[in-house]
mmCIF file of C-alpha atoms in Angstrom:
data_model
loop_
_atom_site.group_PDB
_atom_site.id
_atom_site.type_symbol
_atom_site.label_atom_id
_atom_site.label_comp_id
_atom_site.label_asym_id
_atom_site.label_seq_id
_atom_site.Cartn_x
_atom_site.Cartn_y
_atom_site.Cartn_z
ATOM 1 C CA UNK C 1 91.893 -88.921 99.082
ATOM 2 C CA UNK C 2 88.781 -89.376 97.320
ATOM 3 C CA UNK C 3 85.950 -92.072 98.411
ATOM 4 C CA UNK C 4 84.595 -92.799 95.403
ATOM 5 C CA UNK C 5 82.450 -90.214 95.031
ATOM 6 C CA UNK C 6 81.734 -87.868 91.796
ATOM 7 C CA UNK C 7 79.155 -85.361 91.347
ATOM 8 C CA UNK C 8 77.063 -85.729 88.370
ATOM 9 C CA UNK C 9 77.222 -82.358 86.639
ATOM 10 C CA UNK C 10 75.057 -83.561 83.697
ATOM 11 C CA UNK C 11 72.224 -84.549 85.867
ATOM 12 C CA UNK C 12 72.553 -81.424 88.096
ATOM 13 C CA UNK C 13 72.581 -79.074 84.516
ATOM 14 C CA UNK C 14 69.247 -82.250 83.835
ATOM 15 C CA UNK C 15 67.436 -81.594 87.145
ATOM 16 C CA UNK C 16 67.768 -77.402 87.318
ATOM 17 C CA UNK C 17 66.326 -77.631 83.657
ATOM 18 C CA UNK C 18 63.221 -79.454 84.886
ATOM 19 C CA UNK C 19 62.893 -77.517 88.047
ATOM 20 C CA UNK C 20 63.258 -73.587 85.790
ATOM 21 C CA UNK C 21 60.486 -75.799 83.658
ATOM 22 C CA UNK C 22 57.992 -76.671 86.260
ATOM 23 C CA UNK C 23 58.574 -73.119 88.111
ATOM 24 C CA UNK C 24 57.831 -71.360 84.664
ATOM 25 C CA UNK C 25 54.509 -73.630 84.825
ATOM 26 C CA UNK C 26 53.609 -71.062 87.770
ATOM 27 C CA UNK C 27 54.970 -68.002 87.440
ATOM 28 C CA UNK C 28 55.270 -65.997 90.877
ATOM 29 C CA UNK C 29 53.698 -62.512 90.189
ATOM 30 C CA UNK C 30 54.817 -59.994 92.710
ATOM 31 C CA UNK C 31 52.475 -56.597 92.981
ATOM 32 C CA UNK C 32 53.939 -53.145 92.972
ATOM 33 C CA UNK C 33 52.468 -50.583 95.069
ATOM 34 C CA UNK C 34 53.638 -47.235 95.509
ATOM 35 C CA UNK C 35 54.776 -46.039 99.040
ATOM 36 C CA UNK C 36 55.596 -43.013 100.775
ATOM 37 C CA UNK C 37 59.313 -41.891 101.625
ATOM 38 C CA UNK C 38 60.564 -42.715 105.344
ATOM 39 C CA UNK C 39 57.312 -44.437 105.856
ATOM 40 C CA UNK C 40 58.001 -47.639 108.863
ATOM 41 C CA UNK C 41 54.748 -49.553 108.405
ATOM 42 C CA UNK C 42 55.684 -53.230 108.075
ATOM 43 C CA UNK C 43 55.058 -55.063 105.237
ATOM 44 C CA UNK C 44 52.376 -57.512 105.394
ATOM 45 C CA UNK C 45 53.500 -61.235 105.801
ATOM 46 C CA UNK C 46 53.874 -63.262 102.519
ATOM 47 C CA UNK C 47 53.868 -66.510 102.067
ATOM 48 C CA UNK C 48 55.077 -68.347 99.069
ATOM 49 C CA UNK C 49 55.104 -72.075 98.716
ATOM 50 C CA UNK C 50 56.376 -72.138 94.923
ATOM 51 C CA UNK C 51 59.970 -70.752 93.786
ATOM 52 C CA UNK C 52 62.065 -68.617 95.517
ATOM 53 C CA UNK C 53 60.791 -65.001 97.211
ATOM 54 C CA UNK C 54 62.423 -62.051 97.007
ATOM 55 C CA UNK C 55 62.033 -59.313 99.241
ATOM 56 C CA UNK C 56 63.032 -55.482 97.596
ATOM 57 C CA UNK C 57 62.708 -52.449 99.409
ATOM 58 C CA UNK C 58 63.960 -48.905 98.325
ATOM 59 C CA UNK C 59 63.145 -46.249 95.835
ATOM 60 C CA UNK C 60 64.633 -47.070 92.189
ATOM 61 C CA UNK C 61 65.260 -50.507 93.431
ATOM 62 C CA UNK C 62 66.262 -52.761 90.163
ATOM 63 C CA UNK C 63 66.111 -56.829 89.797
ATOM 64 C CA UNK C 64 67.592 -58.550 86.898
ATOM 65 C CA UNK C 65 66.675 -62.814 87.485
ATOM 66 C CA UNK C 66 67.586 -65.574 85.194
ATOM 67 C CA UNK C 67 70.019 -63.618 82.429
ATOM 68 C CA UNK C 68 72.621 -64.708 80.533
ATOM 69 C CA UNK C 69 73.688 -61.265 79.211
ATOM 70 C CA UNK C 70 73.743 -57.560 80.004
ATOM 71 C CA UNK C 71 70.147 -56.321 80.994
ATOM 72 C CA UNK C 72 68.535 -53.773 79.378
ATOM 73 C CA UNK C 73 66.016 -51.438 80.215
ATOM 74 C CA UNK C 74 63.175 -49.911 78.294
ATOM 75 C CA UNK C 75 61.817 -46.833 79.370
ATOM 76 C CA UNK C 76 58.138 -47.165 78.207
ATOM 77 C CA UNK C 77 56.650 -43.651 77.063
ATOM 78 C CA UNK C 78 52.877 -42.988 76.342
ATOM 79 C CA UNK C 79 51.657 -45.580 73.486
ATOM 80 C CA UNK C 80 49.640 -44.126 71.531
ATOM 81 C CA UNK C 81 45.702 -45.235 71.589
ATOM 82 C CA UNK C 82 45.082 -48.840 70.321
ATOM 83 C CA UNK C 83 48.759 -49.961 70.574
ATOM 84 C CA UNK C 84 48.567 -51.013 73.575
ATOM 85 C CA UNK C 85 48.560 -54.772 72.946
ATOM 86 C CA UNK C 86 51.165 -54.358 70.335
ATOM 87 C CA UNK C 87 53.555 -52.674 72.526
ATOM 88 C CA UNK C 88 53.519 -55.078 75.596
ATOM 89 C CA UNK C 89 53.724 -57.745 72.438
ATOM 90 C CA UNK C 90 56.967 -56.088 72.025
ATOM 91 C CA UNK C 91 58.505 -55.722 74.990
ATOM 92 C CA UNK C 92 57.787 -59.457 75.646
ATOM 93 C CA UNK C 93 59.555 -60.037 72.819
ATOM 94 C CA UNK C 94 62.693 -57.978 73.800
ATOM 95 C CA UNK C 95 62.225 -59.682 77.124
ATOM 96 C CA UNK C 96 62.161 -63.452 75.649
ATOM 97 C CA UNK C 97 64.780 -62.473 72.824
ATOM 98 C CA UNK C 98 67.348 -64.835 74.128
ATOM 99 C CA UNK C 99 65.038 -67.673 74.814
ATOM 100 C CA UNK C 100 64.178 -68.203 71.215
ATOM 101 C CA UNK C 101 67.338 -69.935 70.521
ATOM 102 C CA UNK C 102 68.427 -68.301 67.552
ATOM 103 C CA UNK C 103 71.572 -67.406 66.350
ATOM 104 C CA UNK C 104 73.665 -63.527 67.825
ATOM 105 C CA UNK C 105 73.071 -61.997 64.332
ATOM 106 C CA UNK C 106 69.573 -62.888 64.428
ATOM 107 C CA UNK C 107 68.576 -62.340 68.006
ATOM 108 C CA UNK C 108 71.046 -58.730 67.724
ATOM 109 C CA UNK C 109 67.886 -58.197 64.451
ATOM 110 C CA UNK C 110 65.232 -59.033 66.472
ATOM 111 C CA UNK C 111 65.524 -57.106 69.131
ATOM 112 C CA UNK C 112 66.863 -54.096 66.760
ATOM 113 C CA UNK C 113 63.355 -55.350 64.834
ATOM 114 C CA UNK C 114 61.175 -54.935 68.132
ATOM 115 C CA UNK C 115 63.002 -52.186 69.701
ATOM 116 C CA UNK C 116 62.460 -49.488 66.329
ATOM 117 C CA UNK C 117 58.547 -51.084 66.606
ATOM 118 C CA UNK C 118 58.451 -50.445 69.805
ATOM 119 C CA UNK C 119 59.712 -46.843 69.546
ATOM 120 C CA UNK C 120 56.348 -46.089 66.519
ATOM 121 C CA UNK C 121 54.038 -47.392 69.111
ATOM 122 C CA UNK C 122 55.067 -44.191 71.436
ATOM 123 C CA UNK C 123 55.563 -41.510 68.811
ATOM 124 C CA UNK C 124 53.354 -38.630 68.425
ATOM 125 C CA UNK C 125 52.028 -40.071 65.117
ATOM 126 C CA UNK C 126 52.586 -43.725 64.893
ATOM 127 C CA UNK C 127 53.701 -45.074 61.186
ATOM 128 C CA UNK C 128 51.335 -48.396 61.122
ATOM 129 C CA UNK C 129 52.884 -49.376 58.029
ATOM 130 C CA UNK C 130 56.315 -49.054 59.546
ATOM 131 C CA UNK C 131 54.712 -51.205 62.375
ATOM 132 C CA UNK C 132 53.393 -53.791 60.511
ATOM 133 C CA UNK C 133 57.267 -53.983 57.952
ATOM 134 C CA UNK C 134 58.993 -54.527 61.517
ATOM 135 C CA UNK C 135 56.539 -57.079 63.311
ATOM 136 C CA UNK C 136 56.553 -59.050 59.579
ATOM 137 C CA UNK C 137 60.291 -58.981 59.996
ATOM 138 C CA UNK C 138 60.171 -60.201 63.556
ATOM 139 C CA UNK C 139 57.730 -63.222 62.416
ATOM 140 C CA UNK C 140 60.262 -64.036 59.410
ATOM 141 C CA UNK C 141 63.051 -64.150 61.981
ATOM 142 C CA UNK C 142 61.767 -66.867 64.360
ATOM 143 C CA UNK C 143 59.421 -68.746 61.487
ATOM 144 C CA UNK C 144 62.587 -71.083 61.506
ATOM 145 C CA UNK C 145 62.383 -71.550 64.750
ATOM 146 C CA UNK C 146 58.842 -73.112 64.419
ATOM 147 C CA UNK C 147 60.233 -74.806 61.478
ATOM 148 C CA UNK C 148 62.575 -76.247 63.714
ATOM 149 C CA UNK C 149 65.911 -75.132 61.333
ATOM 150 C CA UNK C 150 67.435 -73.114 63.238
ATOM 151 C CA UNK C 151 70.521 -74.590 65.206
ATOM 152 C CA UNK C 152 69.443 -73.647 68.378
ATOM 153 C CA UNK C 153 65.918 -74.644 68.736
ATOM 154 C CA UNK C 154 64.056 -76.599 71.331
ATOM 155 C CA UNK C 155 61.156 -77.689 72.155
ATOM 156 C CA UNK C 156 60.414 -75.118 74.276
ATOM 157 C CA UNK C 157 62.033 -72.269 71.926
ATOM 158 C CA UNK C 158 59.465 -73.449 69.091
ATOM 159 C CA UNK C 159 56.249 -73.130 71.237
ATOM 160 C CA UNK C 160 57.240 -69.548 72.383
ATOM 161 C CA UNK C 161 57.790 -68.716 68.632
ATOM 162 C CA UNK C 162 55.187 -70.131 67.704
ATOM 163 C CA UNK C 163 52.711 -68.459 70.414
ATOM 164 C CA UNK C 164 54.913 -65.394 69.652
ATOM 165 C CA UNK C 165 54.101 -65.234 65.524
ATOM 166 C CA UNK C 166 50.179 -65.922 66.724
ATOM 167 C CA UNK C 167 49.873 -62.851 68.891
ATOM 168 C CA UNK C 168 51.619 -60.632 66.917
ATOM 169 C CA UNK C 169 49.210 -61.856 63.905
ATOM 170 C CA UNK C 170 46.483 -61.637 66.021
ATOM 171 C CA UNK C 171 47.204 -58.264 67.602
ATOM 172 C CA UNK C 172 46.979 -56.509 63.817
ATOM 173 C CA UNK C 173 43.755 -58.559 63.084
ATOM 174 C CA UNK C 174 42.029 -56.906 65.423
#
């Protein structure tokens, strides 16, 4: 007994796309501070008008938001002075690995790419030309995707290429 009535699952799939789009426009940033074990002060009252609010409590307490595949975790170790910038280059780019639309051998390269960089920028004596070989490799892997060749691109993949390939040029220039 139906009345008529369909949903629209290509609109729905249309209108979450926007929404994840204008939320991304202002990112919710949520600060960490340490607290003490067993301690019953209440937390102080938040209010958020954009996106959705999570509340987290608990030592060791893990959130994984908005993935498409397993999660994985990078235990960051000291980076070693004036890598810094490079490094949290990196792990951006591990983070945003899957949003640059490019094919599973590629994307399984570039994050193999930025996860050996990532590893020079904490060893005891970082190899800078190893460095700079892996974040040229990273830029050759999504240069198609500015170029717009690659069969997953969109508009939005291209731009965080694009932005991508500019701060890791601009983190070695300095």
């Amino acid at each position: 007994m139906s009345n008529g009535f369909k949903i629209n699952r290509t609109e729905i799939a249309k209108m979450t796309k926007e929404l994840q789009r204008e939320f991304d426009k202002h990112p919710i940033q949520v600060p960490v501070q340490p607290g003490t074990r067993g301690a019953t002060a209440a937390p102080a009252a938040v209010v958020h008008h954009h996106g959705t609010t999570v509340n987290i409590t608990g030592d060791g307490a893990q959130v994984a938001w908005g993935n498409s595949g397993p999660v994985t975790q990078n235990r960051v170790e000291a980076v070693a002075p004036g890598l810094e910038a490079i490094a949290e280059l990196l792990a951006t780019v591990l983070g945003n690995a899957g949003a640059y639309g490019l094919g599973s051998d590629d994307e399984a390269e570039l994050r193999q790419a930025a996860e050996d960089a990532l590893a020079e920028t904490t060893g005891e004596a970082p190899d800078v030309h190893k460095l700079r070989r892996s974040v040229t490799f990273i830029k050759g892997l999504l240069a198609p995707v500015v170029a717009g060749v690659s069969a997953g691109v969109t508009h939005e993949s291209t731009e965080l290429a694009r932005h991508t390939i500019s701060a890791l040029t601009s983190a070695f220039a300095s």
